[in-house]
Tab-separated table of C-alpha atoms in Angstrom:
chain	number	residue	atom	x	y	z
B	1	UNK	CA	27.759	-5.118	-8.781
B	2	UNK	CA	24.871	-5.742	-6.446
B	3	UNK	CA	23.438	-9.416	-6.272
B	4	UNK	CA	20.174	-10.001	-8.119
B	5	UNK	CA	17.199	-9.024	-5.823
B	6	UNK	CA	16.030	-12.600	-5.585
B	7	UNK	CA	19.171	-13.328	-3.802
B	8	UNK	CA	18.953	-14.335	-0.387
B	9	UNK	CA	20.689	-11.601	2.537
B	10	UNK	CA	23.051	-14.056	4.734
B	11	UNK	CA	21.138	-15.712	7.945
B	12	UNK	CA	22.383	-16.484	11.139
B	13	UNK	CA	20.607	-17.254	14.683
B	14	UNK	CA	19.901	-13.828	14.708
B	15	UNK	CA	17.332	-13.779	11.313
B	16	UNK	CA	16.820	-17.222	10.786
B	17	UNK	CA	12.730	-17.621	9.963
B	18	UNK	CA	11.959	-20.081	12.436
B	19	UNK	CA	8.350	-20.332	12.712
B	20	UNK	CA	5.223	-19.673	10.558
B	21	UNK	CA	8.109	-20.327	7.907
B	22	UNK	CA	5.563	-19.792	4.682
B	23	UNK	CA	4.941	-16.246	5.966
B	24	UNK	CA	9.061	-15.746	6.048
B	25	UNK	CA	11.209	-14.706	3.483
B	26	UNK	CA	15.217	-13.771	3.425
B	27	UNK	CA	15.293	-12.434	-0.242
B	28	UNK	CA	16.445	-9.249	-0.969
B	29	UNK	CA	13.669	-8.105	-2.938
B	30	UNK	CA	10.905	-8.763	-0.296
B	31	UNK	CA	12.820	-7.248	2.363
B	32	UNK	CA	13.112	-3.892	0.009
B	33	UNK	CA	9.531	-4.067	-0.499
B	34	UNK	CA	8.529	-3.614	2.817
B	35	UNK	CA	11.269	-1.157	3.925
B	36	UNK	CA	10.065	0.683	0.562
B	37	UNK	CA	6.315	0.622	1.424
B	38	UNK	CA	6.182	2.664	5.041
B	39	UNK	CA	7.818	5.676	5.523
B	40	UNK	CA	8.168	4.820	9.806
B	41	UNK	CA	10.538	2.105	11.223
B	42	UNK	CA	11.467	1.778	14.771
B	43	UNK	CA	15.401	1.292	15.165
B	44	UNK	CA	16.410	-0.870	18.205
B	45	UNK	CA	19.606	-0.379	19.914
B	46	UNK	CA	21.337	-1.425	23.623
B	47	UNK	CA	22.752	1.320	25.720
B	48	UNK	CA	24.164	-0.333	28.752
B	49	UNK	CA	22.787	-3.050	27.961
B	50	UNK	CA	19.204	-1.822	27.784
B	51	UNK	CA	16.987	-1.743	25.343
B	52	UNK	CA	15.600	0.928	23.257
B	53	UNK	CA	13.300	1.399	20.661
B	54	UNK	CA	13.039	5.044	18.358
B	55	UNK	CA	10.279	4.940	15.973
B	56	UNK	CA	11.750	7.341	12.695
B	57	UNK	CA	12.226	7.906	9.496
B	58	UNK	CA	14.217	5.683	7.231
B	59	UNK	CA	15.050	5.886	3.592
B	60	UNK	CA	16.667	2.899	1.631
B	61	UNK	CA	19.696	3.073	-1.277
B	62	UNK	CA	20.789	-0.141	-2.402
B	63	UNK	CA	21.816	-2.434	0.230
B	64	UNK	CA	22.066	0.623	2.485
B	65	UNK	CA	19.605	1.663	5.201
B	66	UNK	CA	19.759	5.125	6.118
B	67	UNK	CA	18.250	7.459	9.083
B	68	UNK	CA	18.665	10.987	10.604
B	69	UNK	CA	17.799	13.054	13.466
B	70	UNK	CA	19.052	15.765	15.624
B	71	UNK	CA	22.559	15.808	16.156
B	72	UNK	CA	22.394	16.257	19.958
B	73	UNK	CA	20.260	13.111	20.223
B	74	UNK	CA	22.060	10.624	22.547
B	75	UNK	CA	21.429	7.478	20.569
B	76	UNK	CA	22.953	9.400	17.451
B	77	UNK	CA	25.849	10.511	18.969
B	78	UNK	CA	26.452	7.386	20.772
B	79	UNK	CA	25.610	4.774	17.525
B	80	UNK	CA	29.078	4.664	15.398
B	81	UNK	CA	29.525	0.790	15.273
B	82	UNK	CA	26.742	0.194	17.102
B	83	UNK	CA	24.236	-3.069	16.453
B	84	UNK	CA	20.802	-1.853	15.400
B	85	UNK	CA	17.685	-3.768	14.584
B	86	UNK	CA	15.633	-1.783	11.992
B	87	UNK	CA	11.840	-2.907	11.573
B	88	UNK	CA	9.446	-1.758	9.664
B	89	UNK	CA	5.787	-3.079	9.561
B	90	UNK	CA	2.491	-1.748	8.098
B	91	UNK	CA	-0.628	-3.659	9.510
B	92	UNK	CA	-2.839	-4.627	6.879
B	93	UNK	CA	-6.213	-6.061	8.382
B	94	UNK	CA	-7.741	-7.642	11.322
B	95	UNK	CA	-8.127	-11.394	10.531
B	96	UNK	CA	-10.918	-13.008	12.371
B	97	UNK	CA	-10.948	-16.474	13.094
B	98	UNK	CA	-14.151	-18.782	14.720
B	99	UNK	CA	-11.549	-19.462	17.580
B	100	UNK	CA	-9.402	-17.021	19.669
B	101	UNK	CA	-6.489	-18.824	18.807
B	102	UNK	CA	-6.807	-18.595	14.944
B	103	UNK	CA	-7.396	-14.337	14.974
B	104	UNK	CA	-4.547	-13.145	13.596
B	105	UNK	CA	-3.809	-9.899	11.373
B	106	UNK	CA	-2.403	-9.664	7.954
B	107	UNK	CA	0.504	-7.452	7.594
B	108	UNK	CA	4.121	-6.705	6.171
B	109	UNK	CA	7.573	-6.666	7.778
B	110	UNK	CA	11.047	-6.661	7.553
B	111	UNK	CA	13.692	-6.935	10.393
B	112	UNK	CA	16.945	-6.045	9.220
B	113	UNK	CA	20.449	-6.553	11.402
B	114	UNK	CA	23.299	-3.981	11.087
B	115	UNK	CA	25.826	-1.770	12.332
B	116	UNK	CA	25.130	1.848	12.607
B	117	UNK	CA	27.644	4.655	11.181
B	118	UNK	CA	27.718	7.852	10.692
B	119	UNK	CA	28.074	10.175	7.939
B	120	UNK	CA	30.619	12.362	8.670
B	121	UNK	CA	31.469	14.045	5.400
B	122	UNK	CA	29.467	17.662	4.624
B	123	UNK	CA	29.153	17.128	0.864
B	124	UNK	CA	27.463	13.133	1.256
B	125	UNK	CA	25.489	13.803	4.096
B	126	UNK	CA	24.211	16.801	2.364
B	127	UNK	CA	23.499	14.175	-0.491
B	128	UNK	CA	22.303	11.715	1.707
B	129	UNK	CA	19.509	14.279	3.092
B	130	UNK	CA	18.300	15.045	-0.497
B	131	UNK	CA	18.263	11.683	-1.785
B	132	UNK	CA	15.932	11.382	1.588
B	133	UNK	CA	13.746	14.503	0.333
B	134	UNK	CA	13.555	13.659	-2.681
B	135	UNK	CA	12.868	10.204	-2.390
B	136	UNK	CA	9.738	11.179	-0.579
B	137	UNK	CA	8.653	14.235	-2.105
B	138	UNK	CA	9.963	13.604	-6.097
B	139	UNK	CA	12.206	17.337	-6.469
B	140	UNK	CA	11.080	18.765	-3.333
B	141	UNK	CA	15.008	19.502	-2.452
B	142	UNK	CA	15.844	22.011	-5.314
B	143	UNK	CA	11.887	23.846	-4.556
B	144	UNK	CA	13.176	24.491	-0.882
B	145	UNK	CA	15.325	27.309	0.430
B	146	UNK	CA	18.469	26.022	0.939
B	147	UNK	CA	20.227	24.178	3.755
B	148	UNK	CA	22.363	26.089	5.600
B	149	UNK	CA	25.551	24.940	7.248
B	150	UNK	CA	24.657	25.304	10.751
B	151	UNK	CA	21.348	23.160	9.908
B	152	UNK	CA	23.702	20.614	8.060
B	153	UNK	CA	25.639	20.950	11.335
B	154	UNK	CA	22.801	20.389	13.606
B	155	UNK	CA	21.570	17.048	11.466
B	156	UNK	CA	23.134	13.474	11.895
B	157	UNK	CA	22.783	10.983	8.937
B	158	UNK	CA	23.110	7.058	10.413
B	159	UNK	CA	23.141	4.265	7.437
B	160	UNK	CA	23.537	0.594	8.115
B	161	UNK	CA	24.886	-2.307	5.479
B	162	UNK	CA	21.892	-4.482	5.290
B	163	UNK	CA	24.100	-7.790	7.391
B	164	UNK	CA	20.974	-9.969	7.492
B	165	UNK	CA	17.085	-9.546	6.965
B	166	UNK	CA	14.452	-11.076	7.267
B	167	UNK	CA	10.721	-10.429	5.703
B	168	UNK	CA	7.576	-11.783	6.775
B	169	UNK	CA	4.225	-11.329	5.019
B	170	UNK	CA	0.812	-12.519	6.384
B	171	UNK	CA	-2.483	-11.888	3.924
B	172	UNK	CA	-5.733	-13.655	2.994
B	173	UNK	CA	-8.687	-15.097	5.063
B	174	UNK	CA	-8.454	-17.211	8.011
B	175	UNK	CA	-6.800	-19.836	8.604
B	176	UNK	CA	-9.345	-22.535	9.813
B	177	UNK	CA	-11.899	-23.381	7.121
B	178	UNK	CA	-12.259	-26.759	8.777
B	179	UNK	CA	-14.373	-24.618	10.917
B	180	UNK	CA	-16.154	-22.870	8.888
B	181	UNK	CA	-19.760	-24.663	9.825
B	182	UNK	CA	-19.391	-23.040	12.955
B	183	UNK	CA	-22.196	-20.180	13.302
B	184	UNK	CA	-19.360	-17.508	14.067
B	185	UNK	CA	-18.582	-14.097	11.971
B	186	UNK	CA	-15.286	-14.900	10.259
B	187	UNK	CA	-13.277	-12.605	8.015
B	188	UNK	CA	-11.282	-9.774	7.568
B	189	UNK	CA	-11.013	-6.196	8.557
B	190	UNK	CA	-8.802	-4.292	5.928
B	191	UNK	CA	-7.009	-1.423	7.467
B	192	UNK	CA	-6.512	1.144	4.868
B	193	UNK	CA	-3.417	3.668	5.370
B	194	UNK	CA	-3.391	6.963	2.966
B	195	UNK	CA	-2.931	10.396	2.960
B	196	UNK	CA	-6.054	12.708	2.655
B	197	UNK	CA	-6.176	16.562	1.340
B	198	UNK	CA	-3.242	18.533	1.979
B	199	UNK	CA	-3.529	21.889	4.432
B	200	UNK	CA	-1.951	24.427	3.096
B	201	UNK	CA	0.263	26.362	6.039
B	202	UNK	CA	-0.988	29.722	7.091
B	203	UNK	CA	0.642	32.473	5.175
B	204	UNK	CA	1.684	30.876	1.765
B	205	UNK	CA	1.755	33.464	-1.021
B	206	UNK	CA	-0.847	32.971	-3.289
B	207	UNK	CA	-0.603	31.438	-6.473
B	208	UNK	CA	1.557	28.696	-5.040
B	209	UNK	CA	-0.287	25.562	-5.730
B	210	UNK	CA	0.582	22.396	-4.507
B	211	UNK	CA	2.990	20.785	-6.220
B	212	UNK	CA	2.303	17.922	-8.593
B	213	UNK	CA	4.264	15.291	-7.326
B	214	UNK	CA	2.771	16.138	-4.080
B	215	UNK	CA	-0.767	15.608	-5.376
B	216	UNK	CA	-0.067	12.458	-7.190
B	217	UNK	CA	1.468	10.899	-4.439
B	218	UNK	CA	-2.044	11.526	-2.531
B	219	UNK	CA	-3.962	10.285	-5.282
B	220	UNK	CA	-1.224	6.704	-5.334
B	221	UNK	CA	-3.306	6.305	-1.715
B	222	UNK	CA	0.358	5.035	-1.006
B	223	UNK	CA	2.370	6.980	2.026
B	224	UNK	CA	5.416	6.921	-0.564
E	1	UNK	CA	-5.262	2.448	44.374
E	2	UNK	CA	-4.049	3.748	40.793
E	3	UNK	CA	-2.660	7.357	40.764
E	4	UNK	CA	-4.156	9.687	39.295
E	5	UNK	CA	-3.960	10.103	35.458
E	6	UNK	CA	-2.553	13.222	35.738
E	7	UNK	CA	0.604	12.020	37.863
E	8	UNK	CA	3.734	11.119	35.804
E	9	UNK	CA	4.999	7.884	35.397
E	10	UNK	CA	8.405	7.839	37.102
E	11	UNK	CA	11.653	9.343	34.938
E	12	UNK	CA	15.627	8.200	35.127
E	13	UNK	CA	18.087	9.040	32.756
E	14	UNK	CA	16.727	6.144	30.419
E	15	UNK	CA	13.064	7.821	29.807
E	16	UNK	CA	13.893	11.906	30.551
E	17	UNK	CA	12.470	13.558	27.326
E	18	UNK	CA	16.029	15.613	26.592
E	19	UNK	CA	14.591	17.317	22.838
E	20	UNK	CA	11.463	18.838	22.038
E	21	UNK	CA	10.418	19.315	25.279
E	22	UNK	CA	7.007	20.593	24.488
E	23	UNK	CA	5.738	17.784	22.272
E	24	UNK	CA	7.163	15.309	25.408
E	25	UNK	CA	4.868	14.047	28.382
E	26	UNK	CA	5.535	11.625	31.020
E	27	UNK	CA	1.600	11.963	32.376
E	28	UNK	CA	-0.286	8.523	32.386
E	29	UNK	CA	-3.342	9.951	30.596
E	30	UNK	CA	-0.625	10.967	27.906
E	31	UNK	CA	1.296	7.549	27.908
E	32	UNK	CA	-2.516	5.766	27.856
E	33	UNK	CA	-3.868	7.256	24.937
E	34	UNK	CA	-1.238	6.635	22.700
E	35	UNK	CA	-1.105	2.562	23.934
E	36	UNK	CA	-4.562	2.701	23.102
E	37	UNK	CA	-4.976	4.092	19.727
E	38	UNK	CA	-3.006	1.534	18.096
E	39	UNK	CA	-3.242	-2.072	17.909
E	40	UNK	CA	0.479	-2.573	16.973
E	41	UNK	CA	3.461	-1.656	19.420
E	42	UNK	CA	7.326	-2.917	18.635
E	43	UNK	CA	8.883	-4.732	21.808
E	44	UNK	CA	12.519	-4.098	21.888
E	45	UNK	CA	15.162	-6.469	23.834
E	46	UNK	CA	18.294	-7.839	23.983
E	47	UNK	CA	19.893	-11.399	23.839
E	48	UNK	CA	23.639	-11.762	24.003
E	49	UNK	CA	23.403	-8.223	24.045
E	50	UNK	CA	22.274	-7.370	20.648
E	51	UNK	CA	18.359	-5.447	19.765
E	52	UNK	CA	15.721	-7.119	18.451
E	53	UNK	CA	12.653	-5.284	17.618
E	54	UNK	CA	9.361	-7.657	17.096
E	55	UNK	CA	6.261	-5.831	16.441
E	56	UNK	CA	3.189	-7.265	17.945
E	57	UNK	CA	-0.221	-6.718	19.378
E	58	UNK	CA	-0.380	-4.968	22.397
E	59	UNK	CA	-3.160	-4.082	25.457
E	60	UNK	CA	-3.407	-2.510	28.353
E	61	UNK	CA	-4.753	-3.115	31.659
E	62	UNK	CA	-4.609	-0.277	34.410
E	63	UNK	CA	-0.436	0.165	34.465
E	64	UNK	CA	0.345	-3.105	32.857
E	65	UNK	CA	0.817	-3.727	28.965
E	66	UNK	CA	0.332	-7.443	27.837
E	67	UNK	CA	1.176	-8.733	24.772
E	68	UNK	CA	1.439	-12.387	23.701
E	69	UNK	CA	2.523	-14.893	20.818
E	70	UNK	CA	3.781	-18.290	20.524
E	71	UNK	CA	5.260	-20.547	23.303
E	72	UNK	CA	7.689	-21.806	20.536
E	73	UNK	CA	8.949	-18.414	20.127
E	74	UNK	CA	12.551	-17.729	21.011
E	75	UNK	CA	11.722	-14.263	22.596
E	76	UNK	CA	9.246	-14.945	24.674
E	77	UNK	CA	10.749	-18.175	25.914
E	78	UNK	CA	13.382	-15.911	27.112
E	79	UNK	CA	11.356	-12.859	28.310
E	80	UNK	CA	11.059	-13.573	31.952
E	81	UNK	CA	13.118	-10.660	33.407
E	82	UNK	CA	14.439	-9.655	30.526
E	83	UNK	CA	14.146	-5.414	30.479
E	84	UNK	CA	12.001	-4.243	27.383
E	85	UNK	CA	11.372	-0.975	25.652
E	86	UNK	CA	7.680	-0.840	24.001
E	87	UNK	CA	7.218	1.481	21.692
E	88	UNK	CA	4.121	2.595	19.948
E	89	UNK	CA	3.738	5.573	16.818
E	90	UNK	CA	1.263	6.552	14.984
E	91	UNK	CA	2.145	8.791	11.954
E	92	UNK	CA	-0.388	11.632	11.851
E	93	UNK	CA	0.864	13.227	8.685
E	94	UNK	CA	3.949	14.604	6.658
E	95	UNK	CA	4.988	18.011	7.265
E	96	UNK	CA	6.403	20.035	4.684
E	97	UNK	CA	8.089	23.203	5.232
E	98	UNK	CA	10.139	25.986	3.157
E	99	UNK	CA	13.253	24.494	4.231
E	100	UNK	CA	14.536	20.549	4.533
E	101	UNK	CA	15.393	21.165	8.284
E	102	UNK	CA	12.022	22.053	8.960
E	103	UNK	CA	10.303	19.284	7.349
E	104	UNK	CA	8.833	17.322	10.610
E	105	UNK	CA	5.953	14.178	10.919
E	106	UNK	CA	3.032	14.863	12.656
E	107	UNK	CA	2.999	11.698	15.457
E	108	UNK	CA	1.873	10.263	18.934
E	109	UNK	CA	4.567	7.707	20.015
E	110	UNK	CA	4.954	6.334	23.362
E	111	UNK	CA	8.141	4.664	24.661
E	112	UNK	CA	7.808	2.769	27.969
E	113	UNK	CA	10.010	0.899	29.670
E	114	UNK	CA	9.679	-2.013	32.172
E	115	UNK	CA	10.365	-6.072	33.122
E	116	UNK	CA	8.903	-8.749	30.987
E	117	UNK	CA	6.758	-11.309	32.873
E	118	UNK	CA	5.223	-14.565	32.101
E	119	UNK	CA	1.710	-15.216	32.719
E	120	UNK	CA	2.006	-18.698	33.995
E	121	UNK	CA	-1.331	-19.570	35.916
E	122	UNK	CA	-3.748	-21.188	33.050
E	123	UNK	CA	-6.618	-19.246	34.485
E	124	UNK	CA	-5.051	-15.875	34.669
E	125	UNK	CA	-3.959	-16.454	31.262
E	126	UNK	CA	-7.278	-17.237	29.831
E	127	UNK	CA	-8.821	-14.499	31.104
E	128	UNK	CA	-5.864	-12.136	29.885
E	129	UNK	CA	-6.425	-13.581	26.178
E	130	UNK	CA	-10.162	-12.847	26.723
E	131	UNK	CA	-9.800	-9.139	28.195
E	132	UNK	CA	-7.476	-8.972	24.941
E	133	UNK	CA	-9.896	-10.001	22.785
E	134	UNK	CA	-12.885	-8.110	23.792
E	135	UNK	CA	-10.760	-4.952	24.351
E	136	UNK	CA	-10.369	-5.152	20.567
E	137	UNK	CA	-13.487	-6.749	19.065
E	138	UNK	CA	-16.465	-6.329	22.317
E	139	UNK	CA	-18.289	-9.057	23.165
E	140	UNK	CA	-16.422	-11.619	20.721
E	141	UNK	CA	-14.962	-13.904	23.039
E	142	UNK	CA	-18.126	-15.864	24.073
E	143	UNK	CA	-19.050	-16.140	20.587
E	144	UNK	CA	-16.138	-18.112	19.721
E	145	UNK	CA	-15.193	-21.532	19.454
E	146	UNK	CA	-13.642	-21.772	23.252
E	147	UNK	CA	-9.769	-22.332	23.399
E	148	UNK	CA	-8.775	-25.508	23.892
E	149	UNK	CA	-6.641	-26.739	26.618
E	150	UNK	CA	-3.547	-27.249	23.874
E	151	UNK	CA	-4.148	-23.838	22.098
E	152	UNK	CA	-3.690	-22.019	25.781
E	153	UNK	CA	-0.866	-24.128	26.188
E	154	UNK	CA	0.897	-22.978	22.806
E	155	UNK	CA	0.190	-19.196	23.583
E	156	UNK	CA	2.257	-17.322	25.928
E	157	UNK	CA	1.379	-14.375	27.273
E	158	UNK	CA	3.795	-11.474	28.552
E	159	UNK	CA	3.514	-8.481	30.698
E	160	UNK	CA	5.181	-5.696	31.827
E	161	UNK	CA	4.392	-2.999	34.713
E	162	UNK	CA	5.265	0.292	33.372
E	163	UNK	CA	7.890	1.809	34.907
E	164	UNK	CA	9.145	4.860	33.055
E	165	UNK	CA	7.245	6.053	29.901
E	166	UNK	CA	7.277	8.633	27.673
E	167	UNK	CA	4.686	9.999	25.080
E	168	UNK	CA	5.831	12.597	22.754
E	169	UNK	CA	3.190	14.403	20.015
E	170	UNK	CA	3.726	16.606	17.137
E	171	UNK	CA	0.724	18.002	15.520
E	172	UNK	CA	-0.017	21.483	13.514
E	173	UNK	CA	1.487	23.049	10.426
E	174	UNK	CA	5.337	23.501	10.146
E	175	UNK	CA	6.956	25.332	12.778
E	176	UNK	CA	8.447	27.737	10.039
E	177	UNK	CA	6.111	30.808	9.777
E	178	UNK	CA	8.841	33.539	9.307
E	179	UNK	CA	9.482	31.918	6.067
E	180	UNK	CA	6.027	31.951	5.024
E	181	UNK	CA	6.984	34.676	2.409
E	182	UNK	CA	9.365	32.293	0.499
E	183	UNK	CA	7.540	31.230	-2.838
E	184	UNK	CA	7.221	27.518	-1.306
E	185	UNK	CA	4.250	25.232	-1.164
E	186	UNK	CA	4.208	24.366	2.774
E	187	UNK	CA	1.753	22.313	4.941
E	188	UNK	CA	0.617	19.198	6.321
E	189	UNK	CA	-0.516	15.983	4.484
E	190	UNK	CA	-2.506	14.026	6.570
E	191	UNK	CA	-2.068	10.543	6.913
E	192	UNK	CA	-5.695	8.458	7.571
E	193	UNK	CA	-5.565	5.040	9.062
E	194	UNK	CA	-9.337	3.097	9.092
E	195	UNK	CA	-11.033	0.014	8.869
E	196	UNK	CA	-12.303	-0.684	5.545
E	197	UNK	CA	-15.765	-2.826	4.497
E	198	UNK	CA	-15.019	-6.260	6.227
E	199	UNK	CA	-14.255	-9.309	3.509
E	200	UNK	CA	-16.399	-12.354	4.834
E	201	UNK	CA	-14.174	-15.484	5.122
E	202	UNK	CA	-15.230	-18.310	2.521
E	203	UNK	CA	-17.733	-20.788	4.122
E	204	UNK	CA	-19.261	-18.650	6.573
E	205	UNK	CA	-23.063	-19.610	7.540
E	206	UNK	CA	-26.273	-17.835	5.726
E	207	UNK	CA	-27.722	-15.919	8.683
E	208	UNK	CA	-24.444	-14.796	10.159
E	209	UNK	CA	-23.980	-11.527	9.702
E	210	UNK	CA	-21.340	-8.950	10.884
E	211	UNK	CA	-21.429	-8.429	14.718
E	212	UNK	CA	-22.342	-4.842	15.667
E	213	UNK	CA	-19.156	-4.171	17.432
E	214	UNK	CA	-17.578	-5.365	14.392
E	215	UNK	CA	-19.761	-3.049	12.030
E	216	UNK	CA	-19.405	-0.334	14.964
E	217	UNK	CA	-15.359	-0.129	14.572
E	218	UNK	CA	-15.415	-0.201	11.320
E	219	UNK	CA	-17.557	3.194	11.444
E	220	UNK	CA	-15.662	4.712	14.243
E	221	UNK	CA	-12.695	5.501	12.148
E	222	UNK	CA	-10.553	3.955	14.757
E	223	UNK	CA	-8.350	1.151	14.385
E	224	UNK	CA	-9.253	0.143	18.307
């Protein structure tokens, strides 16, 4: 049974909050949130002992974060047991202060600590990579022409066990109204992240109209 | 004297674009214009050799990229030396194709890799934080409240030379057109990032109005 989403994930040195500590939160549900809300995430990972960072796709079930990609990538070959940092984070506005030091933007994130495997087995990854599909694109999978084995061949699925997480959330106006007398422009600059009109792909037989799930998730002005 | 934009940054094993060769670029002009486009890059590293990806703020200067935070943080107490992979993404739009495999993002990412440094001369540092801020909002440093001698102190600021880098760009419909037959809906759905109408912070002045750089952005479209 999965702990109740106001549970805490385990912290360690590694995700502890330690500063702006009313920004920072360790509870499952606010971590989800944030993984939920972007489709991108940049995965971290050490290969001799250097860093690297692959901004990608990720997809969330449960507890589990999951990720794909070619499977003659080097990172993907290489990441069975490997640590990962995930992080996701969708900038929300520009926040301007009356002082340099007080700018700041508003924004969502989640870092979340694992160790990467692989899905070996045909029928889950298959499963895996339609959950993904569909998850974005509500029955997209069963609309498509089928996968084909050397495709399913030529894909690796990576999840991660969510070890420890950590969310952070930054919104509202500055944060120095003891200032406000000062004759300075202070406030916020929104950034606003959505999809516009879908293009149609050259040579699409007519009378296929865009699908409706499609179309209501550009209307949602959410990415997913 | 700087090369010219056209030269390529320099390429080991660690940067070499091995897939997708034709949406990859090692040319400075390439790496550039993705740094610049987006405010927010995530700064991977290692300590006791696990990843940690932070996302932050980022600019550039010439073949440096800066970014800074708090001197409290454990990072960037730790950063001097310490090998980092930046990366920056922008997601452009979904692409949908007839087939799962074919489904793609249109992006601009940039991976580069180099040696964290601290800024440690007070006056170097100032004027980093103040090319920082005007390189985002122009002309709004000398309009602020100037930073006092404690907030420079609590503000670190980090650099790295660019060594390596790597842009890679997707753009276009989906690369399937000898399936365009199949009775699929396929194309692109754009993904728009802007500035929306700027929230005034609570106790701001009569009389001060919106700076014209500030108005200026907001009309570009641009995020920077």
């Amino acid at each position: 049974m999965e702990p109740p989403l106001t549970a805490d994930y385990p912290t360690t040195e590694r995700s502890r909050v330690r500063r702006m500590h009313p920004r920072g939160s360790h509870a499952r549900a606010d971590v989800h949130a944030v993984l939920d809300a972007t489709p991108l995430c940049h995965v971290g990972y050490v290969i001799d002992g250097a860093p690297y960072v692959t901004p990608t796709l990720h997809w969330r079930h449960g507890d589990r974060v999951y990720w794909h990609g070619s499977a003659a990538s080097r990172f993907l070959r290489a990441a069975e047991d490997m640590p990962v940092c995930l992080t996701c984070s969708i900038m929300d506005g520009y926040v301007l202060a009356r002082s340099a030091f007080n700018h700041s933007i508003n924004y969502r994130s989640a870092m979340v600590f694992g160790t990467a495997r692989v899905v070996e087995d045909a029928a889950a990854k298959t499963e895996a990579l339609r959950y993904f599909t569909d998850s974005f694109f509500p029955g997209r999978w069963d609309s498509l022409r089928p996968m084909t084995p050397q495709e399913l061949k030529a894909t690796s699925v990576l999840w991660m066990e969510i070890e420890e997480a950590t969310a952070k959330v930054r919104n509202g106006p500055p944060g120095d109204p003891e200032e406000a007398e000062l004759p300075v422009w202070a406030g916020v600059l929104p950034v606003r992240t959505s999809l516009a009109a879908a293009e149609v792909a050259p040579g699409v037989p007519d009378g296929i109209a865009l699908p409706e799930p499609l179309a209501a998730l550009i209307r949602s002005g959410r990415l997913r």
